[in-house]
Coordinates of C-alpha atoms in Angstrom, one line a residue:
Chain X
M1 CA 112.3 104.0 82.7
S2 CA 111.3 104.8 78.9
I3 CA 113.0 107.5 77.6
D4 CA 109.1 108.7 76.3
S5 CA 108.5 109.8 79.4
E6 CA 110.4 112.9 79.0
A7 CA 107.0 114.8 79.8
A8 CA 106.4 113.4 83.1
N9 CA 110.5 114.5 84.1
L10 CA 109.5 118.2 83.5
P11 CA 108.9 120.3 86.5
A12 CA 105.2 119.2 88.4
N13 CA 104.4 122.7 88.3
L14 CA 105.4 124.3 85.2
P15 CA 103.6 127.2 84.7
I16 CA 101.3 127.9 81.7
E17 CA 99.1 131.4 81.1
A18 CA 95.9 131.1 82.6
P19 CA 93.2 131.6 80.1
V20 CA 92.0 135.4 80.9
P21 CA 88.3 134.6 82.3
E22 CA 85.8 136.8 80.2
K23 CA 84.4 138.4 83.3
A24 CA 86.7 139.7 86.3
E25 CA 86.1 136.6 88.8
H26 CA 87.7 137.0 92.3
P27 CA 90.3 134.5 92.4
F28 CA 89.6 133.4 95.9
R29 CA 86.3 132.5 94.2
R30 CA 86.8 130.8 91.3
F31 CA 89.5 128.7 93.9
T32 CA 86.6 127.6 96.4
S33 CA 84.1 127.2 93.7
Q34 CA 86.8 124.9 91.6
Y35 CA 87.6 123.0 94.9
C36 CA 84.0 122.4 95.5
H37 CA 83.8 120.3 92.2
S38 CA 85.0 117.2 94.4
A39 CA 82.5 115.8 97.0
V40 CA 85.0 114.0 98.6
A41 CA 87.7 116.6 99.2
V42 CA 84.7 118.9 100.4
M43 CA 84.4 116.3 102.8
G44 CA 87.7 115.9 103.8
L45 CA 88.1 119.4 104.1
I46 CA 85.0 119.4 106.8
V47 CA 86.3 116.6 108.5
L48 CA 90.2 118.4 108.8
V49 CA 88.2 121.3 110.1
A50 CA 86.7 119.5 112.9
I51 CA 89.6 117.6 113.6
V52 CA 91.9 121.0 113.9
L53 CA 89.0 122.3 116.0
V54 CA 88.8 119.1 118.4
A55 CA 92.7 119.5 118.8
L56 CA 92.3 123.5 119.6
L57 CA 89.6 123.3 122.0
A58 CA 90.5 119.5 123.6
P59 CA 90.8 121.4 127.2
W60 CA 87.3 122.4 126.8
I61 CA 85.3 119.5 125.5
S62 CA 86.7 116.8 126.6
P63 CA 84.6 114.7 128.9
Q64 CA 87.5 115.2 131.7
N65 CA 91.3 116.1 131.7
P66 CA 92.5 112.6 131.3
Y67 CA 96.2 113.7 133.1
D68 CA 95.1 115.1 135.7
L69 CA 95.0 112.4 138.7
G70 CA 91.9 114.0 140.1
Q71 CA 89.8 113.0 137.7
I72 CA 91.1 109.7 137.0
D73 CA 90.2 106.7 138.7
V74 CA 92.2 103.0 138.9
M75 CA 88.8 101.3 139.8
D76 CA 88.0 102.3 135.9
A77 CA 90.5 100.6 134.1
R78 CA 90.3 99.0 130.8
L79 CA 86.7 99.3 130.9
A80 CA 85.2 98.8 127.6
P81 CA 83.5 101.3 125.2
G82 CA 79.7 102.4 126.8
E83 CA 80.3 100.9 129.9
T84 CA 79.9 103.5 132.9
D85 CA 82.4 104.1 135.6
F86 CA 82.1 102.3 139.1
T87 CA 79.9 104.8 140.5
G88 CA 77.2 104.1 137.6
E89 CA 77.2 107.5 136.8
K90 CA 79.6 108.1 133.9
V91 CA 79.4 107.1 130.4
Y92 CA 83.0 105.6 128.7
M93 CA 81.6 106.4 125.0
L94 CA 85.4 104.5 123.6
G95 CA 86.4 103.1 127.4
T96 CA 89.2 103.3 129.0
D97 CA 92.9 102.6 129.2
D98 CA 95.1 101.0 131.9
Q99 CA 95.5 103.7 134.1
G100 CA 91.0 104.4 134.2
R101 CA 91.7 107.2 131.8
D102 CA 88.4 107.9 129.4
M103 CA 90.4 107.2 125.5
L104 CA 87.7 110.0 124.4
S105 CA 89.6 112.4 126.1
A106 CA 92.9 111.2 125.8
I107 CA 92.5 111.2 122.2
F108 CA 91.1 114.7 121.8
Y109 CA 94.7 115.4 123.6
G110 CA 96.8 113.4 121.5
L111 CA 95.5 114.9 118.7
R112 CA 96.4 118.0 120.0
I113 CA 99.7 117.1 120.4
S114 CA 100.4 115.0 117.0
L115 CA 98.5 118.1 114.9
T116 CA 100.8 120.5 116.9
V117 CA 104.1 118.5 116.5
G118 CA 103.7 117.9 113.0
V119 CA 102.5 121.4 112.3
I120 CA 104.9 123.3 113.7
S121 CA 108.0 120.9 112.5
G122 CA 106.0 121.4 109.1
L123 CA 106.5 124.8 108.6
I124 CA 110.1 125.1 110.0
A125 CA 111.0 122.6 107.4
L126 CA 109.3 124.7 104.9
S127 CA 110.8 127.8 105.5
I128 CA 114.1 126.6 105.3
G129 CA 113.2 124.3 102.6
A130 CA 111.8 127.2 100.9
A131 CA 114.7 129.6 101.9
I132 CA 117.0 126.8 100.4
G133 CA 115.5 126.3 97.4
L134 CA 115.0 129.9 96.4
L135 CA 119.2 130.1 96.9
A136 CA 120.5 127.3 94.8
A137 CA 117.6 128.3 92.1
F138 CA 118.6 132.4 92.5
Y139 CA 122.0 131.9 92.2
G140 CA 122.8 128.6 89.9
G141 CA 126.0 127.5 89.5
R142 CA 128.3 125.5 92.2
I143 CA 125.7 127.0 95.1
D144 CA 122.6 125.0 93.1
A145 CA 125.2 122.0 92.2
F146 CA 126.0 121.7 95.8
I147 CA 122.6 121.8 97.3
M148 CA 120.8 119.7 95.4
R149 CA 123.8 117.1 96.1
I150 CA 123.0 116.9 99.3
V151 CA 119.3 117.3 98.3
D152 CA 119.6 114.1 96.4
L153 CA 122.3 112.1 98.7
Q154 CA 119.4 112.6 101.3
L155 CA 116.1 111.6 99.5
S156 CA 118.0 108.9 98.4
F157 CA 117.7 107.3 102.0
P158 CA 114.1 106.5 103.1
A159 CA 113.1 109.2 105.9
I160 CA 112.6 106.5 108.7
L161 CA 116.4 106.3 108.5
I162 CA 117.2 109.2 108.7
A163 CA 114.9 110.3 111.8
L164 CA 116.8 107.0 113.4
M165 CA 120.0 108.3 113.1
L166 CA 119.2 111.8 114.6
L167 CA 117.0 110.1 117.4
A168 CA 119.5 107.5 118.3
A169 CA 122.2 110.2 118.5
L170 CA 120.1 112.8 119.8
G171 CA 117.7 110.9 122.5
R172 CA 114.4 111.1 123.0
G173 CA 112.3 114.0 123.8
V174 CA 109.7 116.9 121.9
D175 CA 112.2 119.0 120.5
K176 CA 114.5 116.4 119.3
T177 CA 111.8 114.8 117.3
M178 CA 110.8 117.8 115.6
I179 CA 114.3 118.2 114.8
A180 CA 114.3 114.7 113.2
L181 CA 111.3 115.7 111.5
V182 CA 112.6 118.7 109.9
A183 CA 115.5 116.8 109.3
V184 CA 113.4 114.6 107.1
Q185 CA 111.3 117.2 105.2
W186 CA 113.2 120.2 104.4
A187 CA 114.9 118.5 101.7
Y188 CA 111.2 118.0 99.5
Y189 CA 110.5 121.6 100.0
A190 CA 113.7 122.5 98.6
R191 CA 113.5 120.5 96.0
T192 CA 110.0 121.6 95.0
V193 CA 110.8 125.2 95.5
R194 CA 114.4 125.2 93.2
A195 CA 111.9 123.3 90.6
T196 CA 109.1 126.1 90.7
A197 CA 111.6 128.9 91.0
L198 CA 114.0 127.9 87.9
V199 CA 111.2 128.4 85.7
E200 CA 110.7 131.7 87.3
R201 CA 114.3 132.8 87.3
Q202 CA 114.1 133.4 83.3
K203 CA 110.8 135.3 83.2
E204 CA 111.0 139.1 82.5
Y205 CA 109.7 140.6 85.9
I206 CA 112.9 139.1 87.3
S207 CA 114.9 140.9 85.0
A208 CA 112.9 144.0 85.0
A209 CA 113.4 143.7 89.2
T210 CA 117.4 143.5 88.5
C211 CA 117.6 146.0 86.1
L212 CA 115.9 148.2 88.5
G213 CA 118.5 147.7 91.2
L214 CA 116.7 146.0 93.6
G215 CA 118.4 144.0 96.1
R216 CA 119.5 140.6 95.8
A217 CA 117.0 139.8 99.4
R218 CA 114.6 141.5 97.7
I219 CA 114.1 140.1 94.5
I220 CA 114.2 136.5 96.2
F221 CA 111.8 137.0 98.7
R222 CA 109.5 139.8 98.1
H223 CA 108.8 138.8 94.1
M224 CA 110.1 135.5 93.3
L225 CA 108.7 133.9 96.5
P226 CA 105.0 134.8 96.0
N227 CA 105.4 132.8 92.6
V228 CA 106.3 129.2 94.5
V229 CA 103.9 129.1 97.0
A230 CA 101.5 127.4 94.8
P231 CA 103.4 124.1 95.1
L232 CA 104.4 125.1 98.5
I233 CA 101.1 124.6 99.6
V234 CA 100.7 121.3 98.0
V235 CA 104.0 119.4 99.4
G236 CA 103.2 121.1 102.5
A237 CA 99.8 119.4 102.9
V238 CA 101.2 116.1 101.9
Q239 CA 104.0 116.8 104.1
T240 CA 102.3 117.2 107.1
A241 CA 100.2 114.1 106.7
S242 CA 103.8 112.0 106.8
A243 CA 105.2 114.0 109.1
I244 CA 102.3 113.2 111.4
S245 CA 102.6 109.9 110.6
L246 CA 106.2 109.6 111.1
E247 CA 106.1 111.2 114.4
A248 CA 103.4 108.6 115.5
T249 CA 105.4 105.7 114.2
L250 CA 108.1 106.8 116.0
S251 CA 106.4 107.4 119.3
F252 CA 105.2 103.9 118.5
L253 CA 108.5 102.5 118.7
G254 CA 109.4 104.3 121.9
I255 CA 112.0 106.7 120.3
G256 CA 110.0 109.6 119.6
L257 CA 108.1 111.7 122.1
P258 CA 108.1 110.9 125.6
V259 CA 105.5 109.6 127.4
T260 CA 104.8 113.1 129.5
E261 CA 103.5 114.0 126.0
P262 CA 101.2 111.3 124.8
S263 CA 100.5 112.3 121.0
L264 CA 98.6 109.3 119.2
G265 CA 101.0 107.1 118.4
L266 CA 102.0 106.8 122.5
L267 CA 98.4 106.0 122.7
I268 CA 98.9 103.1 120.0
A269 CA 101.6 101.6 122.0
N270 CA 100.4 101.8 124.9
G271 CA 97.2 99.8 123.8
F272 CA 99.0 97.6 121.9
E273 CA 100.6 95.5 125.0
Y274 CA 96.7 94.8 125.5
M275 CA 95.3 94.0 122.5
L276 CA 96.2 90.5 122.8
T277 CA 93.8 89.8 125.1
G278 CA 91.1 91.3 123.3
K279 CA 91.2 94.9 124.2
Y280 CA 91.1 96.0 121.5
W281 CA 89.8 100.0 121.9
I282 CA 92.6 101.4 123.9
S283 CA 94.7 101.0 120.9
V284 CA 92.3 100.9 118.1
F285 CA 90.5 104.5 118.5
P286 CA 93.4 106.6 118.7
G287 CA 94.6 104.3 115.6
L288 CA 91.3 106.0 113.7
A289 CA 92.0 109.1 114.9
L290 CA 95.5 109.0 113.2
L291 CA 94.1 107.3 110.3
V292 CA 91.0 109.6 109.5
T293 CA 93.2 113.0 110.2
I294 CA 96.2 111.8 107.8
V295 CA 93.3 110.6 105.1
S296 CA 91.4 114.1 105.6
I297 CA 94.8 116.0 104.7
N298 CA 95.9 113.8 102.0
L299 CA 92.1 114.1 100.3
V300 CA 92.3 118.0 101.1
G301 CA 96.4 118.0 99.3
D302 CA 95.1 116.0 96.7
Q303 CA 92.2 118.6 95.5
L304 CA 94.5 120.9 96.5
R305 CA 97.3 119.6 93.7
D306 CA 94.5 119.7 91.2
V307 CA 92.9 123.3 91.6
L308 CA 96.3 125.1 91.9
N309 CA 98.0 123.4 89.3
P310 CA 97.8 125.6 86.3
R311 CA 97.8 123.1 83.8
L312 CA 94.5 120.9 84.6
S313 CA 92.6 124.6 84.8
R314 CA 89.5 124.7 83.1
Chain Z
M1 CA 131.4 100.8 80.6
W2 CA 134.5 100.5 82.3
S3 CA 134.9 104.4 83.2
Y4 CA 131.4 104.4 84.2
L5 CA 131.9 101.8 86.9
L6 CA 134.9 103.2 88.1
R7 CA 132.5 106.4 88.1
R8 CA 130.0 105.3 89.8
L9 CA 132.2 103.0 92.7
V10 CA 133.9 106.3 93.4
Q11 CA 130.6 108.1 93.9
A12 CA 129.7 105.0 96.1
A13 CA 132.5 104.9 98.6
L14 CA 132.3 109.1 98.6
V15 CA 128.3 108.1 100.3
V16 CA 129.9 105.6 102.0
A17 CA 133.3 108.3 104.1
V18 CA 129.7 110.7 104.4
M19 CA 127.6 109.0 106.2
A20 CA 130.1 107.5 108.2
T21 CA 131.5 110.5 109.1
I22 CA 128.2 112.1 109.6
V23 CA 127.6 108.6 112.2
F24 CA 130.9 109.4 113.9
F25 CA 130.5 113.1 114.3
G26 CA 126.8 112.3 115.4
V27 CA 128.2 110.1 118.1
N28 CA 130.5 112.0 119.5
V29 CA 130.0 115.8 119.2
I30 CA 126.5 115.8 119.5
G31 CA 126.0 113.1 122.0
N32 CA 128.3 113.0 124.6
P33 CA 130.6 109.9 123.9
V34 CA 131.1 109.4 127.6
D35 CA 128.0 108.4 128.4
I36 CA 127.2 106.2 124.5
L37 CA 130.7 104.6 124.6
I38 CA 131.3 103.5 128.4
N39 CA 129.2 101.9 130.8
P40 CA 126.8 103.8 132.6
D41 CA 127.5 101.5 135.4
F42 CA 131.2 102.3 136.0
D43 CA 132.8 104.2 138.6
Q44 CA 135.9 106.8 138.3
E45 CA 138.7 105.1 138.0
E46 CA 137.3 102.8 135.5
M47 CA 135.7 105.6 133.5
A48 CA 138.8 107.3 133.5
R49 CA 140.6 103.8 132.3
A50 CA 137.8 103.2 129.9
I51 CA 137.9 106.8 128.7
K52 CA 142.0 106.6 127.6
A53 CA 141.5 103.0 126.6
L54 CA 139.4 104.0 124.0
G55 CA 141.4 107.1 123.1
L56 CA 138.7 109.5 124.3
D57 CA 141.5 111.7 125.9
K58 CA 143.3 112.2 122.4
P59 CA 142.1 115.1 120.2
L60 CA 139.2 114.5 118.1
H61 CA 140.6 114.2 114.6
E62 CA 142.9 111.1 115.8
Q63 CA 139.6 109.8 117.0
F64 CA 138.3 110.5 114.3
F65 CA 141.3 108.1 112.1
Y66 CA 141.1 105.1 115.3
F67 CA 137.4 105.5 114.7
V68 CA 137.9 104.8 110.8
K69 CA 141.0 102.2 111.4
N70 CA 138.7 99.9 113.2
A71 CA 135.6 100.5 111.0
L72 CA 137.5 98.9 108.4
R73 CA 138.7 96.0 110.7
G74 CA 135.4 95.2 111.1
D75 CA 135.4 96.4 114.1
L76 CA 132.7 98.6 115.6
G77 CA 132.8 98.5 118.6
I78 CA 131.5 95.7 121.9
S79 CA 127.8 95.8 122.8
F80 CA 127.0 96.9 126.0
V81 CA 124.1 94.7 127.0
F82 CA 125.1 91.5 125.1
G83 CA 129.3 91.5 125.7
E84 CA 130.0 91.0 122.3
P85 CA 130.7 92.5 119.1
A86 CA 128.1 94.8 117.7
L87 CA 129.2 93.8 113.8
K88 CA 128.7 90.2 115.0
L89 CA 125.2 90.7 116.4
I90 CA 123.8 93.0 113.6
I91 CA 125.0 89.9 111.2
Q92 CA 123.4 87.4 113.3
R93 CA 120.4 88.9 113.1
M94 CA 120.7 90.0 109.2
P95 CA 119.4 86.8 107.7
A96 CA 115.8 87.1 109.7
T97 CA 115.5 90.7 108.2
L98 CA 116.9 89.9 105.0
E99 CA 114.1 87.1 104.8
L100 CA 111.3 89.1 105.9
A101 CA 112.4 91.8 103.2
F102 CA 112.6 89.1 100.2
A103 CA 109.3 88.0 101.2
S104 CA 107.7 91.3 100.7
L105 CA 109.5 91.6 97.3
F106 CA 107.8 88.6 96.4
L107 CA 104.8 89.1 97.6
S108 CA 105.1 92.6 96.0
I109 CA 105.6 91.2 92.7
V110 CA 103.3 88.5 92.4
L111 CA 100.2 90.6 93.8
G112 CA 101.2 94.0 92.3
V113 CA 101.7 93.5 88.7
P114 CA 98.8 91.4 88.3
L115 CA 96.4 93.2 90.1
G116 CA 98.5 96.6 88.4
M117 CA 98.3 94.9 84.9
Y118 CA 94.4 93.8 85.3
A119 CA 93.2 97.7 86.2
G120 CA 95.1 98.7 83.3
L121 CA 93.9 96.8 80.5
K122 CA 90.0 96.7 82.2
P123 CA 90.0 100.9 84.0
D124 CA 86.6 101.1 83.9
S125 CA 86.3 97.6 86.2
K126 CA 84.6 98.0 89.5
F127 CA 86.9 95.7 90.9
S128 CA 89.7 98.0 89.6
K129 CA 88.5 101.2 90.5
T130 CA 88.3 99.5 94.2
M131 CA 91.8 98.8 93.8
M132 CA 93.1 101.6 92.5
A133 CA 91.4 103.5 95.4
G134 CA 92.5 101.1 98.0
S135 CA 96.5 101.4 96.7
I136 CA 96.4 105.3 98.0
L137 CA 95.2 103.6 101.7
G138 CA 98.3 101.6 101.1
F139 CA 100.4 104.9 100.2
S140 CA 99.3 106.5 103.2
L141 CA 98.3 104.2 106.1
P142 CA 101.1 104.3 109.0
T143 CA 102.9 101.0 108.7
F144 CA 102.7 100.2 112.2
W145 CA 98.7 100.8 112.5
V146 CA 98.2 98.2 109.7
G147 CA 100.1 95.9 111.6
I148 CA 98.2 96.4 114.7
M149 CA 95.1 96.0 113.2
M150 CA 96.0 92.7 111.0
I151 CA 97.7 91.2 114.6
M152 CA 93.7 92.1 115.7
L153 CA 92.0 90.4 113.2
F154 CA 94.0 87.2 112.3
A155 CA 95.7 86.6 115.2
V156 CA 93.2 87.7 118.0
M157 CA 89.6 87.5 116.6
L158 CA 90.3 85.0 113.8
G159 CA 92.9 83.0 115.1
W160 CA 94.3 81.7 111.7
L161 CA 97.9 83.0 111.7
P162 CA 100.8 83.6 115.1
A163 CA 100.9 87.0 116.1
T164 CA 104.6 86.9 116.9
G165 CA 107.8 85.4 116.5
R166 CA 109.7 83.6 113.6
G167 CA 108.1 80.4 114.6
E168 CA 110.2 76.9 113.4
T169 CA 113.2 77.5 111.4
T170 CA 115.5 74.7 109.3
D171 CA 119.2 75.1 108.2
L172 CA 119.7 76.2 104.7
F173 CA 123.4 76.9 103.7
G174 CA 123.9 77.5 107.1
I175 CA 121.4 80.5 107.5
Q176 CA 118.3 79.6 109.9
V177 CA 114.9 80.5 107.8
S178 CA 111.7 80.3 108.3
F179 CA 109.9 79.8 104.7
L180 CA 110.8 75.9 104.9
T181 CA 108.4 75.0 107.3
W182 CA 104.8 75.8 107.6
D183 CA 105.0 76.9 110.9
G184 CA 107.5 79.1 109.7
L185 CA 105.8 80.3 106.9
T186 CA 102.7 80.5 109.2
H187 CA 104.4 83.3 111.1
L188 CA 106.1 85.0 108.2
A189 CA 102.5 85.6 106.3
L190 CA 101.4 88.7 108.4
P191 CA 104.8 90.6 109.1
A192 CA 106.0 89.6 105.0
V193 CA 102.2 91.4 104.0
N194 CA 102.5 94.0 106.2
L195 CA 106.2 95.3 105.3
A196 CA 104.4 94.7 101.4
L197 CA 101.6 97.1 101.6
T198 CA 103.4 100.0 100.3
N199 CA 105.5 98.4 97.7
I200 CA 102.4 96.4 96.3
S201 CA 100.3 99.6 95.9
L202 CA 103.6 101.5 94.1
V203 CA 103.9 97.9 91.8
M204 CA 100.3 98.4 91.1
R205 CA 100.3 101.7 89.9
L206 CA 103.5 101.4 87.9
A207 CA 101.4 98.0 86.3
R208 CA 98.7 99.8 85.9
A209 CA 100.5 103.1 84.5
G210 CA 102.7 100.9 82.1
C211 CA 99.9 98.6 80.5
K212 CA 97.6 101.6 79.8
E213 CA 101.1 103.1 77.9
A214 CA 101.9 99.6 76.2
A215 CA 98.4 98.9 75.2
L216 CA 98.6 101.7 72.9
Q217 CA 102.2 100.7 71.2
D218 CA 103.0 100.1 67.6
Y219 CA 104.2 95.9 68.6
V220 CA 100.6 95.9 70.6
K221 CA 98.7 97.0 67.7
F222 CA 100.7 94.6 65.3
A223 CA 100.3 91.9 67.4
R224 CA 96.6 92.2 67.3
A225 CA 96.4 92.3 64.1
K226 CA 98.6 89.3 63.4
G227 CA 95.9 87.7 65.0
M228 CA 97.3 86.6 68.2
S229 CA 95.6 85.5 71.3
E230 CA 95.0 88.4 73.6
Q231 CA 96.3 86.2 76.2
R232 CA 99.6 86.0 74.5
I233 CA 99.8 89.4 73.5
V234 CA 99.4 90.4 77.2
L235 CA 101.4 88.0 78.7
K236 CA 104.4 87.9 76.3
H237 CA 104.6 91.3 74.9
I238 CA 102.8 93.9 77.6
L239 CA 104.5 91.6 80.9
K240 CA 108.0 91.8 79.7
N241 CA 107.8 95.5 78.7
I242 CA 106.3 96.4 82.1
M243 CA 108.5 95.0 83.7
I244 CA 111.9 96.9 83.0
P245 CA 110.4 99.9 85.4
V246 CA 109.0 97.8 88.0
V247 CA 112.4 95.7 88.5
T248 CA 114.4 98.8 88.5
V249 CA 112.0 100.4 91.3
L250 CA 111.8 97.2 93.5
G251 CA 115.6 97.2 93.6
L252 CA 115.5 100.5 94.6
E253 CA 112.9 100.1 97.4
F254 CA 114.8 96.8 99.1
G255 CA 116.8 99.5 100.9
S256 CA 113.6 101.1 102.4
L257 CA 112.1 97.2 102.8
I258 CA 115.1 97.2 105.3
A259 CA 114.8 100.3 106.8
F260 CA 111.1 99.8 107.4
S261 CA 111.4 96.5 108.5
V262 CA 112.3 97.9 112.1
V263 CA 108.8 99.2 112.7
T264 CA 107.2 96.0 111.0
E265 CA 110.2 93.7 113.5
T266 CA 109.0 96.0 116.2
V267 CA 105.2 95.0 115.8
F268 CA 105.6 90.9 115.3
S269 CA 108.3 91.0 117.4
W270 CA 110.5 89.2 114.2
P271 CA 113.4 88.5 115.8
G272 CA 115.8 90.9 113.0
M273 CA 118.1 93.8 113.1
G274 CA 115.5 96.0 113.0
K275 CA 114.0 94.8 116.4
L276 CA 118.0 94.8 117.5
I277 CA 118.1 98.7 116.9
I278 CA 115.1 99.7 118.1
E279 CA 116.1 98.0 121.8
S280 CA 119.5 98.9 121.7
I281 CA 118.4 102.7 121.0
Q282 CA 115.7 102.4 123.8
V283 CA 118.8 100.9 126.5
L284 CA 121.6 103.5 124.8
D285 CA 123.8 100.7 123.4
R286 CA 125.3 102.7 121.1
P287 CA 128.3 100.4 119.7
I288 CA 125.1 98.2 118.3
I289 CA 123.2 101.7 117.0
V290 CA 126.7 102.8 115.5
A291 CA 127.3 99.2 113.9
Y292 CA 123.4 99.1 112.4
L293 CA 123.3 102.8 110.8
M294 CA 126.7 101.6 109.2
M295 CA 125.5 98.2 107.8
T296 CA 122.4 99.6 106.5
V297 CA 124.6 102.5 104.6
L298 CA 126.8 100.3 103.2
M299 CA 123.7 97.7 102.2
F300 CA 121.9 100.8 100.8
V301 CA 124.6 102.5 98.6
T302 CA 125.5 98.5 97.4
I303 CA 122.2 98.2 96.5
N304 CA 121.6 101.4 94.3
L305 CA 125.0 100.8 93.1
L306 CA 123.7 97.2 91.8
V307 CA 120.6 98.6 90.4
D308 CA 122.1 101.2 88.3
L309 CA 124.8 99.0 87.1
T310 CA 122.4 96.4 86.0
Y311 CA 120.5 99.2 84.7
S312 CA 122.8 100.4 82.7
L313 CA 124.0 96.9 81.4
L314 CA 120.2 96.6 80.1
D315 CA 119.7 100.0 79.0
P316 CA 123.0 101.7 76.7
R317 CA 121.3 104.9 76.7
V318 CA 121.9 105.3 80.7
R319 CA 125.9 105.0 80.3
L320 CA 126.4 106.7 77.0
G321 CA 124.5 109.3 78.2
G322 CA 126.5 110.1 81.4
A323 CA 130.0 109.5 79.2
G324 CA 128.8 111.8 76.6
K325 CA 130.0 114.8 78.9

């Protein structure tokens, strides 16, 4: 690209001394008030909290347990949204699927599975990636060059190809899908953490800690780690959204989660068969749930990036 | 130049070798090669014979040597399902995938560049703001879901376009293509747009950023001072300058298009190699899986190499910067 875009090649979160506020304001309050500057971001956060609550409370707030065969009836299969069941008592707000399952309940349970898989694999990838990135930045030299080569090599292939490779070798399953998601994501974390930690390593507090004779592990994890948390959070938000999206894609393709763990992607795949006959709701509503989840996480992540980036702080 | 070329070629060969090793060990160590390479319908005796025939009774390093030797001759095994060489099946399906990928690439340029330039030149207009907000959706929405929505809207509800298949194909230099017949073109439309969406968004953003930057440059100011018409400034000067990053990024994205066509082909039942690999993973037809992965890696590395080399021809600073050390 153009040579004058050198500024863009610098590490994304180059810390610059934040201006000292005149009267001491609690950092958390400053953070909250800055976050609330954007109404869209606040909306995103509210929606995201609501989604997480729904996912956590699914077994208690769903109209039925969609996987308890005693509660579903094939007589109710493929009812349109708003129709009542054959006894005329229950109303299916979002219709039913081919097994007579209430779609609203299926979506609540699906969200639970999708979020769990996305968040857990995200946290594992974050831990592994952050540790590797910190090591690369702290030791530098050959170790750094070797790690970054692997990171570059992996990032030159699209995520879906890496996931396909792993799932083709490992087979289908919850643990295997999570391994694939972790394998796809760790490199992003490693790269972000390394870039930030390289800047931190030059700072005096690290030299001071070294002079004091503190252990390497203590310096890396007690002193360096807290200072690279801000970019990690931002990358974490974006990566979690893409992990959820990738899991849904893999499950839709029939190579991700097994049918016993019906995530949103599997619900969409299940409804896709009926799409061509005009029974849109079996696919569309789980899709909307997926969409709202991904968009709200991205909105929150975007705002966090703006707030946590010291270059933009007011 | 030659040393640069040589260095890049060695690097590319190294990446292919590393990936081949990973694929080999993925199949032979993580997965059980007996399950993977031998038809599960065989009985004990046939299985023992097949294990011997495939050389699975030999130590791992010999097996690896065997795999590399065969791979270099273009022999990646025989498909369980089709009973034909896996590589041949992949190559048969490749034109459909390439057609889809090229169609998407074409759409990304003809839609992305003008829209992005408009947004860059008139950043405050309502249309620009809507398009830029839309481009965020283009990045974040899962491709398969957008594809399903497109089928619902254009095929099921409106009935304008067919939802599945490739339509009527014609023979072009011995390759079957869809885009030369009206029927084929209507079949190509939805999958191509679906696959292109991410790249349209990407190109829009690049073109917009490039346009904003170029509009402040001296050559544009000078052209304006000369009294050149606005249309000529935009089409002749700005467009040429923003195309360099756009072409580079699209070149690199071409590999992703092929990888992501796995999703689009499955949604639209497009008979390319992406649909074949998904079907093969589901029925554990591993020779095809290995062949697909090897071919895709090879394609990827070739594309990256070509983009790098073209770029170093266009911009001497790239190779000088590398060779200076």
